[in-house]
mmCIF file of C-alpha atoms and ligand atoms in Angstrom:
data_model
loop_
_atom_site.group_PDB
_atom_site.id
_atom_site.type_symbol
_atom_site.label_atom_id
_atom_site.label_comp_id
_atom_site.label_asym_id
_atom_site.label_seq_id
_atom_site.Cartn_x
_atom_site.Cartn_y
_atom_site.Cartn_z
ATOM 1 C CA VAL W 1 103.975 95.356 116.805
ATOM 2 C CA LEU W 2 102.412 92.058 115.984
ATOM 3 C CA ALA W 3 101.253 90.991 112.563
ATOM 4 C CA TYR W 4 98.886 88.376 111.217
ATOM 5 C CA LEU W 5 99.979 86.559 108.138
ATOM 6 C CA ASN W 6 98.023 83.450 106.845
ATOM 7 C CA GLY W 7 96.958 82.384 110.142
ATOM 8 C CA GLN W 8 100.245 82.921 112.143
ATOM 9 C CA TYR W 9 101.078 85.712 114.762
ATOM 10 C CA GLN W 10 104.608 87.007 114.455
ATOM 11 C CA PRO W 11 106.446 90.351 115.145
ATOM 12 C CA ARG W 12 105.754 92.578 111.948
ATOM 13 C CA SER W 13 109.449 93.132 111.341
ATOM 14 C CA GLY W 14 110.045 89.334 110.768
ATOM 15 C CA ALA W 15 106.915 88.728 108.602
ATOM 16 C CA THR W 16 107.776 87.801 104.989
ATOM 17 C CA ILE W 17 105.757 87.150 101.809
ATOM 18 C CA SER W 18 106.874 85.170 98.643
ATOM 19 C CA VAL W 19 108.315 87.215 95.828
ATOM 20 C CA GLU W 20 105.792 85.367 93.614
ATOM 21 C CA ASP W 21 102.881 86.867 95.743
ATOM 22 C CA ARG W 22 100.563 88.226 93.199
ATOM 23 C CA GLY W 23 100.157 91.072 95.446
ATOM 24 C CA PHE W 24 103.796 92.076 95.202
ATOM 25 C CA VAL W 25 104.036 91.126 91.286
ATOM 26 C CA PHE W 26 100.702 92.735 90.009
ATOM 27 C CA GLY W 27 98.985 94.504 92.771
ATOM 28 C CA ASP W 28 96.480 91.723 92.493
ATOM 29 C CA GLY W 29 94.536 92.199 95.849
ATOM 30 C CA VAL W 30 92.649 94.519 98.132
ATOM 31 C CA TYR W 31 92.721 95.893 101.380
ATOM 32 C CA GLU W 32 90.844 97.708 104.050
ATOM 33 C CA VAL W 33 91.793 100.048 107.042
ATOM 34 C CA TRP W 34 89.790 100.467 110.138
ATOM 35 C CA ARG W 35 89.794 103.015 112.981
ATOM 36 C CA ILE W 36 89.896 101.364 116.409
ATOM 37 C CA VAL W 37 89.025 103.178 119.636
ATOM 38 C CA ASN W 38 90.172 101.345 122.959
ATOM 39 C CA GLY W 39 90.406 98.097 121.148
ATOM 40 C CA THR W 40 87.152 98.177 119.340
ATOM 41 C CA LEU W 41 86.702 98.419 115.650
ATOM 42 C CA PHE W 42 84.536 100.973 114.098
ATOM 43 C CA GLU W 43 82.120 100.124 111.422
ATOM 44 C CA THR W 44 83.537 96.524 111.070
ATOM 45 C CA GLU W 45 80.515 95.165 109.030
ATOM 46 C CA ARG W 46 80.515 98.033 106.420
ATOM 47 C CA HIS W 47 84.289 97.604 105.819
ATOM 48 C CA LEU W 48 83.857 93.963 105.621
ATOM 49 C CA ALA W 49 81.014 94.245 103.064
ATOM 50 C CA ARG W 50 83.206 96.584 100.945
ATOM 51 C CA LEU W 51 86.114 94.089 101.069
ATOM 52 C CA ALA W 52 83.887 91.002 100.241
ATOM 53 C CA SER W 53 82.509 93.142 97.251
ATOM 54 C CA GLY W 54 86.016 93.920 95.970
ATOM 55 C CA LEU W 55 87.001 90.221 96.423
ATOM 56 C CA ASN W 56 84.154 89.275 94.582
ATOM 57 C CA GLU W 57 84.840 91.777 91.779
ATOM 58 C CA LEU W 58 88.452 90.210 91.514
ATOM 59 C CA ARG W 59 87.180 86.656 91.871
ATOM 60 C CA ILE W 60 89.458 86.240 94.786
ATOM 61 C CA PRO W 61 87.773 83.545 97.110
ATOM 62 C CA ALA W 62 86.806 85.336 100.366
ATOM 63 C CA PRO W 63 89.189 84.012 103.275
ATOM 64 C CA ASP W 64 87.772 83.313 106.765
ATOM 65 C CA ILE W 65 88.994 86.780 108.076
ATOM 66 C CA VAL W 66 85.988 88.422 106.019
ATOM 67 C CA HIS W 67 83.745 86.974 108.933
ATOM 68 C CA PRO W 68 83.168 89.571 111.653
ATOM 69 C CA ASP W 69 83.727 87.060 114.671
ATOM 70 C CA VAL W 70 87.332 86.042 112.993
ATOM 71 C CA LEU W 71 88.165 89.605 112.123
ATOM 72 C CA ASN W 72 87.430 90.741 115.671
ATOM 73 C CA SER W 73 89.243 88.125 117.264
ATOM 74 C CA VAL W 74 92.397 88.515 114.971
ATOM 75 C CA ALA W 75 92.111 92.280 115.626
ATOM 76 C CA LYS W 76 91.611 91.863 119.442
ATOM 77 C CA ARG W 77 94.908 89.787 119.757
ATOM 78 C CA LEU W 78 96.914 92.131 117.378
ATOM 79 C CA VAL W 79 95.636 95.157 119.473
ATOM 80 C CA ALA W 80 96.418 93.571 122.839
ATOM 81 C CA GLU W 81 99.748 92.219 122.115
ATOM 82 C CA SER W 82 100.840 95.421 120.402
ATOM 83 C CA GLY W 83 100.099 97.528 123.389
ATOM 84 C CA LEU W 84 97.265 99.320 121.595
ATOM 85 C CA LEU W 85 94.200 98.485 123.879
ATOM 86 C CA ASP W 86 94.044 102.014 125.175
ATOM 87 C CA GLY W 87 93.622 105.023 122.766
ATOM 88 C CA GLU W 88 93.311 104.992 119.130
ATOM 89 C CA ALA W 89 94.823 102.825 116.510
ATOM 90 C CA THR W 90 93.869 101.561 113.125
ATOM 91 C CA LEU W 91 93.681 98.085 111.629
ATOM 92 C CA TYR W 92 95.256 97.360 108.268
ATOM 93 C CA LEU W 93 94.166 94.080 106.300
ATOM 94 C CA GLU W 94 95.146 92.889 102.979
ATOM 95 C CA VAL W 95 94.101 90.121 100.971
ATOM 96 C CA THR W 96 95.945 89.020 97.641
ATOM 97 C CA ARG W 97 95.128 86.270 95.152
ATOM 98 C CA GLY W 98 98.261 84.406 96.552
ATOM 99 C CA VAL W 99 101.555 82.921 95.274
ATOM 100 C CA ALA W 100 101.698 81.562 91.765
ATOM 101 C CA PRO W 101 104.444 81.795 88.981
ATOM 102 C CA ARG W 102 103.963 84.971 87.036
ATOM 103 C CA THR W 103 101.245 84.721 84.377
ATOM 104 C CA HIS W 104 98.882 87.690 83.871
ATOM 105 C CA GLN W 105 95.838 85.678 83.952
ATOM 106 C CA PHE W 106 94.622 84.007 87.122
ATOM 107 C CA PRO W 107 96.856 81.025 88.187
ATOM 108 C CA SER W 108 95.738 77.524 86.706
ATOM 109 C CA LYS W 109 95.901 75.804 89.912
ATOM 110 C CA PRO W 110 93.744 77.600 92.536
ATOM 111 C CA THR W 111 95.862 79.237 95.224
ATOM 112 C CA ASN W 112 95.249 80.319 98.686
ATOM 113 C CA PRO W 113 94.665 83.944 99.085
ATOM 114 C CA THR W 114 97.375 85.736 101.143
ATOM 115 C CA VAL W 115 96.066 87.244 104.381
ATOM 116 C CA TYR W 116 97.963 89.882 106.086
ATOM 117 C CA ALA W 117 96.615 92.169 108.965
ATOM 118 C CA THR W 118 98.352 94.638 111.425
ATOM 119 C CA VAL W 119 97.687 97.595 113.725
ATOM 120 C CA ASN W 120 99.227 100.890 114.099
ATOM 121 C CA ARG W 121 98.923 103.591 116.445
ATOM 122 C CA PHE W 122 96.650 106.473 115.335
ATOM 123 C CA SER W 123 96.583 110.092 116.680
ATOM 124 C CA PRO W 124 93.890 112.211 115.404
ATOM 125 C CA PRO W 125 95.212 115.303 113.989
ATOM 126 C CA GLU W 126 93.671 117.681 116.377
ATOM 127 C CA GLU W 127 96.029 120.608 115.973
ATOM 128 C CA LEU W 128 95.672 120.564 112.226
ATOM 129 C CA ARG W 129 92.070 120.226 112.506
ATOM 130 C CA ALA W 130 91.561 123.455 114.630
ATOM 131 C CA LYS W 131 93.108 125.613 111.975
ATOM 132 C CA GLY W 132 92.210 123.589 108.890
ATOM 133 C CA ALA W 133 94.429 121.958 106.125
ATOM 134 C CA ALA W 134 95.695 122.867 102.695
ATOM 135 C CA CYS W 135 94.888 120.988 99.732
ATOM 136 C CA ILE W 136 96.142 121.123 96.022
ATOM 137 C CA THR W 137 94.136 119.893 92.879
ATOM 138 C CA ILE W 138 95.720 117.191 90.702
ATOM 139 C CA PRO W 139 94.437 115.240 87.418
ATOM 140 C CA ASP W 140 92.817 112.078 88.509
ATOM 141 C CA LEU W 141 94.966 109.505 86.537
ATOM 142 C CA ARG W 142 93.417 106.486 87.814
ATOM 143 C CA TRP W 143 91.639 103.583 86.094
ATOM 144 C CA LEU W 144 87.613 103.493 85.945
ATOM 145 C CA ARG W 145 87.156 101.056 88.810
ATOM 146 C CA CYS W 146 87.875 103.378 91.797
ATOM 147 C CA ASP W 147 85.024 101.755 93.519
ATOM 148 C CA ILE W 148 87.346 98.614 94.197
ATOM 149 C CA LYS W 149 89.810 99.244 97.099
ATOM 150 C CA THR W 150 92.699 97.502 95.295
ATOM 151 C CA ILE W 151 96.122 97.774 96.557
ATOM 152 C CA GLN W 152 97.189 99.437 93.326
ATOM 153 C CA LEU W 153 97.802 102.866 94.670
ATOM 154 C CA LEU W 154 100.209 104.331 92.484
ATOM 155 C CA PRO W 155 98.426 107.395 91.304
ATOM 156 C CA ASN W 156 97.106 108.124 94.821
ATOM 157 C CA VAL W 157 100.880 107.789 95.941
ATOM 158 C CA LEU W 158 102.015 110.147 93.366
ATOM 159 C CA ALA W 159 98.932 112.630 94.195
ATOM 160 C CA LYS W 160 99.933 112.745 97.918
ATOM 161 C CA GLN W 161 103.652 113.195 97.188
ATOM 162 C CA ALA W 162 102.841 116.160 94.937
ATOM 163 C CA ALA W 163 100.530 117.518 97.932
ATOM 164 C CA VAL W 164 103.338 117.128 100.388
ATOM 165 C CA GLU W 165 106.013 118.799 98.078
ATOM 166 C CA ARG W 166 103.858 121.864 98.099
ATOM 167 C CA GLY W 167 103.322 121.734 101.758
ATOM 168 C CA ALA W 168 99.606 120.617 101.643
ATOM 169 C CA LEU W 169 98.014 117.786 103.232
ATOM 170 C CA ASP W 170 96.390 116.135 100.361
ATOM 171 C CA ALA W 171 95.490 116.169 96.666
ATOM 172 C CA ILE W 172 92.029 116.591 95.358
ATOM 173 C CA MET W 173 91.845 114.533 92.178
ATOM 174 C CA ILE W 174 89.971 116.193 89.188
ATOM 175 C CA ARG W 175 88.399 114.319 86.513
ATOM 176 C CA ASP W 176 86.523 115.838 83.509
ATOM 177 C CA GLY W 177 86.232 119.025 85.415
ATOM 178 C CA VAL W 178 84.910 117.675 88.647
ATOM 179 C CA ALA W 179 86.444 116.739 92.031
ATOM 180 C CA THR W 180 86.394 113.087 92.722
ATOM 181 C CA GLU W 181 88.156 112.417 95.887
ATOM 182 C CA GLY W 182 91.368 112.985 97.735
ATOM 183 C CA SER W 183 94.433 110.403 97.657
ATOM 184 C CA HIS W 184 92.774 108.623 100.509
ATOM 185 C CA ALA W 185 89.828 110.421 101.577
ATOM 186 C CA ASN W 186 86.344 111.581 100.081
ATOM 187 C CA VAL W 187 85.731 115.277 99.516
ATOM 188 C CA PHE W 188 82.813 117.376 100.654
ATOM 189 C CA ALA W 189 82.142 121.022 99.958
ATOM 190 C CA VAL W 190 79.238 123.125 101.498
ATOM 191 C CA ILE W 191 77.775 125.517 98.871
ATOM 192 C CA ASP W 192 74.723 127.691 99.731
ATOM 193 C CA GLY W 193 74.277 125.742 102.911
ATOM 194 C CA VAL W 194 74.024 122.402 101.104
ATOM 195 C CA LEU W 195 76.519 119.690 101.751
ATOM 196 C CA ARG W 196 77.557 117.894 98.517
ATOM 197 C CA THR W 197 80.065 115.173 97.557
ATOM 198 C CA HIS W 198 80.483 112.919 94.558
ATOM 199 C CA PRO W 199 77.972 110.413 93.915
ATOM 200 C CA THR W 200 79.182 106.711 94.452
ATOM 201 C CA ASN W 201 79.939 105.271 91.216
ATOM 202 C CA HIS W 202 82.898 103.679 89.533
ATOM 203 C CA LEU W 203 84.949 107.009 89.837
ATOM 204 C CA ILE W 204 85.297 107.008 93.604
ATOM 205 C CA LEU W 205 85.623 104.877 96.619
ATOM 206 C CA ALA W 206 82.391 104.427 98.643
ATOM 207 C CA GLY W 207 84.064 105.672 101.827
ATOM 208 C CA ILE W 208 82.760 104.367 105.038
ATOM 209 C CA THR W 209 83.437 107.670 106.745
ATOM 210 C CA ARG W 210 81.563 109.467 103.784
ATOM 211 C CA ALA W 211 78.412 107.374 104.566
ATOM 212 C CA VAL W 212 78.557 107.962 108.361
ATOM 213 C CA VAL W 213 79.149 111.637 107.663
ATOM 214 C CA LEU W 214 76.033 111.725 105.283
ATOM 215 C CA GLU W 215 73.958 110.012 107.981
ATOM 216 C CA LEU W 216 75.274 112.324 110.695
ATOM 217 C CA ALA W 217 74.237 115.296 108.481
ATOM 218 C CA ALA W 218 70.769 113.903 107.926
ATOM 219 C CA ASN W 219 70.292 113.485 111.700
ATOM 220 C CA ALA W 220 71.468 117.007 112.240
ATOM 221 C CA GLY W 221 69.165 118.588 109.448
ATOM 222 C CA ILE W 222 71.858 119.616 107.272
ATOM 223 C CA ARG W 223 70.700 119.267 103.692
ATOM 224 C CA ALA W 224 73.178 116.996 101.592
ATOM 225 C CA VAL W 225 73.227 115.911 97.902
ATOM 226 C CA GLU W 226 75.334 113.493 96.124
ATOM 227 C CA GLU W 227 76.387 115.515 93.016
ATOM 228 C CA PRO W 228 79.594 116.245 91.721
ATOM 229 C CA VAL W 229 81.444 119.475 92.743
ATOM 230 C CA THR W 230 83.047 121.148 89.798
ATOM 231 C CA GLU W 231 86.712 122.474 90.066
ATOM 232 C CA ALA W 232 85.472 126.043 89.948
ATOM 233 C CA GLU W 233 82.789 125.471 92.534
ATOM 234 C CA LEU W 234 85.632 123.959 94.888
ATOM 235 C CA ALA W 235 87.525 127.067 94.659
ATOM 236 C CA SER W 236 84.390 129.178 95.564
ATOM 237 C CA ALA W 237 82.885 126.853 98.012
ATOM 238 C CA ASP W 238 81.877 128.180 101.485
ATOM 239 C CA GLU W 239 83.376 125.173 103.133
ATOM 240 C CA LEU W 240 85.548 122.119 102.108
ATOM 241 C CA PHE W 241 86.489 119.012 104.040
ATOM 242 C CA LEU W 242 87.974 115.573 103.590
ATOM 243 C CA ALA W 243 86.527 112.476 105.286
ATOM 244 C CA GLY W 244 88.251 109.093 105.657
ATOM 245 C CA THR W 245 89.359 106.570 108.206
ATOM 246 C CA THR W 246 92.890 108.071 108.620
ATOM 247 C CA THR W 247 91.900 111.618 107.722
ATOM 248 C CA ASP W 248 88.905 111.753 110.174
ATOM 249 C CA VAL W 249 86.905 114.963 109.221
ATOM 250 C CA MET W 250 89.470 117.457 108.119
ATOM 251 C CA PRO W 251 88.390 121.084 107.318
ATOM 252 C CA ILE W 252 90.287 122.399 104.039
ATOM 253 C CA VAL W 253 90.846 126.184 104.218
ATOM 254 C CA ARG W 254 93.424 126.539 101.358
ATOM 255 C CA LEU W 255 93.178 125.205 97.821
ATOM 256 C CA ASN W 256 96.290 125.721 95.661
ATOM 257 C CA ASP W 257 97.488 128.589 97.709
ATOM 258 C CA ALA W 258 94.241 130.469 97.518
ATOM 259 C CA VAL W 259 92.090 130.760 100.643
ATOM 260 C CA ILE W 260 88.533 129.101 100.871
ATOM 261 C CA ALA W 261 85.990 131.498 102.110
ATOM 262 C CA SER W 262 87.056 132.949 105.479
ATOM 263 C CA GLY W 263 90.152 130.683 105.616
ATOM 264 C CA GLN W 264 88.865 129.213 108.935
ATOM 265 C CA PRO W 265 86.925 125.859 109.371
ATOM 266 C CA GLY W 266 83.245 126.637 108.727
ATOM 267 C CA PRO W 267 80.231 125.887 110.807
ATOM 268 C CA ILE W 268 78.881 122.949 109.163
ATOM 269 C CA THR W 269 82.205 121.296 109.064
ATOM 270 C CA THR W 270 82.925 122.006 112.632
ATOM 271 C CA ARG W 271 79.642 120.586 113.614
ATOM 272 C CA LEU W 272 80.298 117.304 111.611
ATOM 273 C CA VAL W 273 83.673 117.031 113.249
ATOM 274 C CA ARG W 274 82.161 117.156 116.678
ATOM 275 C CA GLU W 275 79.257 114.776 115.642
ATOM 276 C CA PHE W 276 81.809 112.152 114.272
ATOM 277 C CA ARG W 277 83.609 112.216 117.269
ATOM 278 C CA VAL W 278 80.581 111.289 119.233
ATOM 279 C CA CYS W 279 79.488 108.782 116.905
ATOM 280 C CA LEU W 280 82.895 107.035 117.184
ATOM 281 C CA ASP W 281 83.080 107.160 120.814
ATOM 282 C CA VAL W 282 79.546 105.729 121.204
ATOM 283 C CA ALA W 283 80.222 103.077 118.518
ATOM 284 C CA CYS W 284 83.191 101.877 120.223
ATOM 285 C CA GLY W 285 81.811 101.780 123.676
ATOM 286 C CA VAL W 286 83.897 104.949 125.183
ATOM 287 C CA VAL W 287 80.873 106.763 126.107
ATOM 288 C CA SER W 288 77.260 105.605 126.399
ATOM 289 C CA THR W 289 74.261 107.176 124.457
ATOM 290 C CA THR W 290 72.794 108.271 127.526
ATOM 291 C CA THR W 291 75.804 110.459 128.898
HETATM 292 N N1 PDD F 301 91.902 104.974 102.279
HETATM 293 N N2 PDD F 301 88.983 107.371 98.968
HETATM 294 C C1 PDD F 301 90.102 106.704 98.771
HETATM 295 C C2 PDD F 301 90.797 106.636 97.454
HETATM 296 C C3 PDD F 301 90.634 106.007 99.795
HETATM 297 O O1 PDD F 301 91.725 105.226 99.681
HETATM 298 C C4 PDD F 301 89.976 105.894 101.030
HETATM 299 C C5 PDD F 301 90.405 105.430 102.419
HETATM 300 C C6 PDD F 301 88.752 106.566 101.032
HETATM 301 C C7 PDD F 301 88.017 106.902 102.370
HETATM 302 O O2 PDD F 301 87.248 105.704 102.795
HETATM 303 P P1 PDD F 301 86.808 105.262 104.320
HETATM 304 O O3 PDD F 301 86.166 106.299 104.934
HETATM 305 O O4 PDD F 301 86.231 103.877 104.088
HETATM 306 O O5 PDD F 301 88.151 104.997 105.057
HETATM 307 C C8 PDD F 301 88.167 107.508 100.110
HETATM 308 C C9 PDD F 301 92.330 104.348 103.576
HETATM 309 C C10 PDD F 301 92.013 104.746 104.798
HETATM 310 C C11 PDD F 301 93.801 104.289 103.241
HETATM 311 O O6 PDD F 301 94.394 104.065 101.998
HETATM 312 O O7 PDD F 301 94.688 104.408 104.099
#
């Protein structure tokens, strides 16, 4: 598998960064993950816009790769030379403030941001999706700028690890009695026929998959509101699902070992799983809109 690091292409196994990289020392950076189908990135621009906004929040100058043409050409070469032109893959892109002696404040001399990108094979979790996944709930221990997609992911790492240790797919984080999001995906509930998900503010990441799902719901005539779901409502919801680039749309049928509704993926979730697949395939040129 190939990696792109500061303008150079090289085998990922040999790619190295400085121990003084502020990403390594402080988690001073941001990242993005794209879904790729047959070599084409899904939602290039929306992910780039979120990356640009994160860089702006952290006052890291935007490198060239934040331009769609540059990103697409880097992605093409990574995908082609990693043998991932066919089928599904993901692109990981990370930008840090760069290399400088360790001081908490920004380096006094401007640094070049470190830019790292790589690709991985992705297999949509079809089997699990057919029966639905289990989740646990866990306190949301994160800071108050969860809208910035920083590489500081320790609370997310610990939440996911707790889920795995309990045989669950993911952990839904609870802050002040409401579900914010999963460790790396947004959370949706269906309650009395209405799709509900946490509003986009500083408490969650504004997921691209979340945005696409809301658009698909609107097109399908499914009513949706961006309002918090309480912990109690989560447990008694008619349907629950996660949505994220590497999670896809994933029905949740068990929460903290209790069954959600019938214990089967519900009709609205199943419909959105289908709609999302079509949307992905059309956007990535796998099928045309007329077929
Ligand atoms: N995570 N919430 C959090 C905390 C996330 O980390 C992610 C994505 C999402 C979903 O966003 P999107 O639909 O744009 O992927 C929500 C990526 C995939 C990751 O960390 O691997």
